[in-house]
Short mmCIF file of C-alpha atoms in Angstrom, two decimals:
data_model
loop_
_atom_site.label_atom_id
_atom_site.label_comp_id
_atom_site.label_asym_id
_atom_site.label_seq_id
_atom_site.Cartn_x
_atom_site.Cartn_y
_atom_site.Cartn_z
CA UNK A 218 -1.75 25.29 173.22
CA UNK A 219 -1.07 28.31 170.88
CA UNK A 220 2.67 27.08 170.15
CA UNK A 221 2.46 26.70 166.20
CA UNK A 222 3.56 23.00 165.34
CA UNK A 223 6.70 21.64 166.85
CA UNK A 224 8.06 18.79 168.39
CA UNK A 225 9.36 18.04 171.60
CA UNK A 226 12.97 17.23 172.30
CA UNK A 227 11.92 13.90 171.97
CA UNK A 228 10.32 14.43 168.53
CA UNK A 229 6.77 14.17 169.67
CA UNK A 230 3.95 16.34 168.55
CA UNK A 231 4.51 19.33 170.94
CA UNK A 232 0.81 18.33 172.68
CA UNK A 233 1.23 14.58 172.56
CA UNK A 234 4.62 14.67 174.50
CA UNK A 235 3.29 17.55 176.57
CA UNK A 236 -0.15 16.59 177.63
CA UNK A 237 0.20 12.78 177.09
CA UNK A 238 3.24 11.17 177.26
CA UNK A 239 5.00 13.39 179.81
CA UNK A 240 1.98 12.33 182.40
CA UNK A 241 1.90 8.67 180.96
CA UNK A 242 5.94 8.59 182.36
CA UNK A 243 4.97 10.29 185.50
CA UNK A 244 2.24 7.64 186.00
CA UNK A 245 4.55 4.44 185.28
CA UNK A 246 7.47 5.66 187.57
CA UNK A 247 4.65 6.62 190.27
CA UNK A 248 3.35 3.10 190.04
CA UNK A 249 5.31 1.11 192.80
CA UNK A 250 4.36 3.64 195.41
CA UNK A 251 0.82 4.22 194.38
CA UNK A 252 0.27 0.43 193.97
CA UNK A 253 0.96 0.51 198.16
CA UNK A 254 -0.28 3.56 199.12
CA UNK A 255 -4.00 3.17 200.71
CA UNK A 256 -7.48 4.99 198.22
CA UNK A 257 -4.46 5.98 195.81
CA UNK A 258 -5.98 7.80 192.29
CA UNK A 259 -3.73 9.34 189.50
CA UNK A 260 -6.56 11.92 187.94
CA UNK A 261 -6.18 12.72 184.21
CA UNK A 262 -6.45 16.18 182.82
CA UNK A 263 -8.62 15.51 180.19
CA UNK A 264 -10.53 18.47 178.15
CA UNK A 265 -13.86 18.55 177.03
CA UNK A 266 -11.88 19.70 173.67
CA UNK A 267 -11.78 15.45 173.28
CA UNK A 268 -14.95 15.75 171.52
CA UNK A 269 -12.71 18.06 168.72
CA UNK A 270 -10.39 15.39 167.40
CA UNK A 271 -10.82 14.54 163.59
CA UNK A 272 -12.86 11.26 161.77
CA UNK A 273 -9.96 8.81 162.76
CA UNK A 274 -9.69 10.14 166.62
CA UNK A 275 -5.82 9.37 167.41
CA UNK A 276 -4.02 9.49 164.01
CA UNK A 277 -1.23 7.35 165.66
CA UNK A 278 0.92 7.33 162.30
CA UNK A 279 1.12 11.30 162.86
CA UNK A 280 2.47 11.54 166.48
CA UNK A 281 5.83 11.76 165.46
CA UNK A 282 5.71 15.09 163.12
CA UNK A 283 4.93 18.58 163.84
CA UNK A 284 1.34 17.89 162.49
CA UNK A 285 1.80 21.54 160.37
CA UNK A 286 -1.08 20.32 158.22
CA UNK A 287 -3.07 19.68 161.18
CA UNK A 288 -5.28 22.81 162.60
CA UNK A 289 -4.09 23.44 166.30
CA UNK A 290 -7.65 22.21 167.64
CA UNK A 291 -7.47 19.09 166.70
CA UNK A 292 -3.73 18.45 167.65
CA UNK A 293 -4.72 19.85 171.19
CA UNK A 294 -8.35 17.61 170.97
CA UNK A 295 -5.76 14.58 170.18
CA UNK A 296 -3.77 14.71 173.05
CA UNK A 297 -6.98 15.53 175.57
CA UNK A 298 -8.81 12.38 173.85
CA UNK A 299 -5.08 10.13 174.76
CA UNK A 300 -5.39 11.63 178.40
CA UNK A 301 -8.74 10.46 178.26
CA UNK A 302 -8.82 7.10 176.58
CA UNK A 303 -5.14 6.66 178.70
CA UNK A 304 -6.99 7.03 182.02
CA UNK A 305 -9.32 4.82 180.94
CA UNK A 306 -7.07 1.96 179.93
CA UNK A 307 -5.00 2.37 183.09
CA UNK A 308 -8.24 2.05 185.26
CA UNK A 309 -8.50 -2.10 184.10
CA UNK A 310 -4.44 -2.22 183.55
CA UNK A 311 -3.28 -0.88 187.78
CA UNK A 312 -6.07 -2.58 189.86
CA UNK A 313 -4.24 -1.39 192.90
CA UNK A 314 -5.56 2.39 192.56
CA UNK A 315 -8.03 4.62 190.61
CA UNK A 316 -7.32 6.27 188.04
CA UNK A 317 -9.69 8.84 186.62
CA UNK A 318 -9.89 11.67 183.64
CA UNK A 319 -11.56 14.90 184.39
CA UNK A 320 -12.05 17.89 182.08
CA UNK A 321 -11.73 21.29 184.05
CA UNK A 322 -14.71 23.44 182.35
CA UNK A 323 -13.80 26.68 180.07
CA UNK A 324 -11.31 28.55 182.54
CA UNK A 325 -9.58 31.64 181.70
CA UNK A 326 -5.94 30.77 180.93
CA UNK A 327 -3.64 32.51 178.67
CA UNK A 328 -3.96 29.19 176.80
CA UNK A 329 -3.89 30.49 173.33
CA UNK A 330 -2.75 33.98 173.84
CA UNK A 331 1.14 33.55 175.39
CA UNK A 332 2.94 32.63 172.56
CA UNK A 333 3.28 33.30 168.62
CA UNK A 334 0.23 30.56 167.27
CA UNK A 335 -2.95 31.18 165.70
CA UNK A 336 -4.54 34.43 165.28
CA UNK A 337 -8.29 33.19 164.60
CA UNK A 338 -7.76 31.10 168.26
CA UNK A 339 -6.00 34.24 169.70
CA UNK A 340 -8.97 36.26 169.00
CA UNK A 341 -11.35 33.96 169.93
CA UNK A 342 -9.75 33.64 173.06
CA UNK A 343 -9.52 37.64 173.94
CA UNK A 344 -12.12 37.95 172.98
CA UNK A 345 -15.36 35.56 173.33
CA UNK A 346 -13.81 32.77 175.61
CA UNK A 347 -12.55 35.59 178.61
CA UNK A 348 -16.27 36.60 178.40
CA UNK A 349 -17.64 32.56 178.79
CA UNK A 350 -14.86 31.06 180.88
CA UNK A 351 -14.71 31.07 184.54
CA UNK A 352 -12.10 32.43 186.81
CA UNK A 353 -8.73 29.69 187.72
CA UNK A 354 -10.17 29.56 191.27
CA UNK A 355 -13.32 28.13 189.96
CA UNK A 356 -11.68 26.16 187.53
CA UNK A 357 -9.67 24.13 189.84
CA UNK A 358 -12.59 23.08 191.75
CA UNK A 359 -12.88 19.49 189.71
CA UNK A 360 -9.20 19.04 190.51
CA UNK A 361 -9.88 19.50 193.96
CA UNK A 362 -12.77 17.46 194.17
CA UNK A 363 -11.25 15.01 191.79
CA UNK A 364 -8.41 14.45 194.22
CA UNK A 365 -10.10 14.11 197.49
CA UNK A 366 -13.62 12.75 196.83
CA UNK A 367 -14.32 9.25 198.42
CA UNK A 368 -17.04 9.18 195.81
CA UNK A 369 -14.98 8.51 192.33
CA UNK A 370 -15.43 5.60 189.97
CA UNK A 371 -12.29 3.73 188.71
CA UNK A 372 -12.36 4.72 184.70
CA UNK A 373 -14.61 7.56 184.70
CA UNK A 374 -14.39 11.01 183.22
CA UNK A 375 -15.88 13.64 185.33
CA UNK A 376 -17.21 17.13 184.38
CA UNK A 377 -16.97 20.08 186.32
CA UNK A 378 -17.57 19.17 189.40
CA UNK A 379 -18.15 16.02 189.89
CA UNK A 380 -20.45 15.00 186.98
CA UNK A 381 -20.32 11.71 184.75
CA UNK A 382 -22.07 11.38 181.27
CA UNK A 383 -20.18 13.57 179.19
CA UNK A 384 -18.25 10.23 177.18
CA UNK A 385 -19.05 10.48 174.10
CA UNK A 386 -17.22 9.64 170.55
CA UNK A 387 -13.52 8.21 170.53
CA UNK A 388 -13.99 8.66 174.39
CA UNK A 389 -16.39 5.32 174.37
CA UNK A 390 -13.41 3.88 171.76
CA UNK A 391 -11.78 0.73 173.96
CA UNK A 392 -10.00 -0.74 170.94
CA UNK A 393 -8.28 2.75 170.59
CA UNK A 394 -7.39 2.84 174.20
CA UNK A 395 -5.59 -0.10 173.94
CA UNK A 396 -3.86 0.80 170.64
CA UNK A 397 -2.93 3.83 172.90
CA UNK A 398 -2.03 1.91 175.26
CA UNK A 399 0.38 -0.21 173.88
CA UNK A 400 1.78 2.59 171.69
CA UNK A 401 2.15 4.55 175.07
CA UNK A 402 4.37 1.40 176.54
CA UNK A 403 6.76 1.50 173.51
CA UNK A 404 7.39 4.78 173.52
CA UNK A 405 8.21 5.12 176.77
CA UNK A 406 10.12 1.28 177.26
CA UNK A 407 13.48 3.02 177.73
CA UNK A 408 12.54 5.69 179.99
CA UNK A 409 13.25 6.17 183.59
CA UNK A 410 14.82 8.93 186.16
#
């Protein structure tokens, strides 16, 4: 996330391709075998960074440029809000299985601080999110639960661990989803391993 604006090889926003599309491919070639495996999920990585993204939510005309007028927050918030809003869609679209979105809680990652990026969110991070966050081994207990929990509802975003309610915003947006959704299905028409 502390990358300063590029694209992908593709020529995707650098957090779109990353966090979005890359898992929206991994989802649609996963599909035959999930559609016959038995209590089959896909879980979303989500963020609770969703809440971030600017007036319009997904600015869908922008996804293919670098976004350099576009503060880093809101280009990661963007592509946490299309994880979100994706999982949701897919949840009505692939009956067969559940698919959820989860956010993981403030962890301490070297998120912002591994490559060249944004001072302001480099600082931030050294220095007043190492102090908030909670260890990786914490952090990964929504994943865990998330992925072996008989208890999940098809569509819903969970909180660390385990909690609903936090939708909010674009996140409640169902004509975006499916704007996302179809723009997600053109993009990715011509891909396969």
């Amino acid at each position: 996330m502390g990358a300063p604006p590029t694209l992908t090889k593709d020529g995707y926003e650098m957090h779109m391709g990353t966090n979005h599309l890359g898992h929206a491919l991994l989802l649609k070639l996963l599909k035959p075998v999930l559609d016959k495996t038995p209590d089959a999920r896909a879980v979303h990585l989500s963020s609770a960074g969703f809440r971030h993204v600017g007036p319009a939510g997904i600015e869908f005309d922008t996804l293919k440029s670098a976004k350099s007028e576009t503060a880093l927050p809101y280009r990661y918030a963007q592509s946490k809000l299309a994880c979100l809003l994706y999982a949701r869609e897919a949840s009505k679209r692939y009956p067969n299985f559940k698919n959820i979105a989860i956010n993981p809680g403030e962890v301490q990652t070297e998120l912002f601080t591994r490559e060249a990026g944004d001072d302001l969110m480099k600082h931030l991070q050294e220095h007043v999110a190492s102090k908030l966050a909670i260890p990786i081994s914490e952090g990964v207990k929504n994943h865990l639960w998330a992925t072996t929990s008989p208890d999940i509802n098809n569509g819903e975003f969970y909180e660390p661990v385990g909690k609903t309610g936090g939708l909010e915003g674009h996140g409640l947006d169902d004509e975006m989803a499916k704007k996302l959704w179809g723009w997600t299905e053109e993009q990715l028409k011509d891909q396969a391993l």
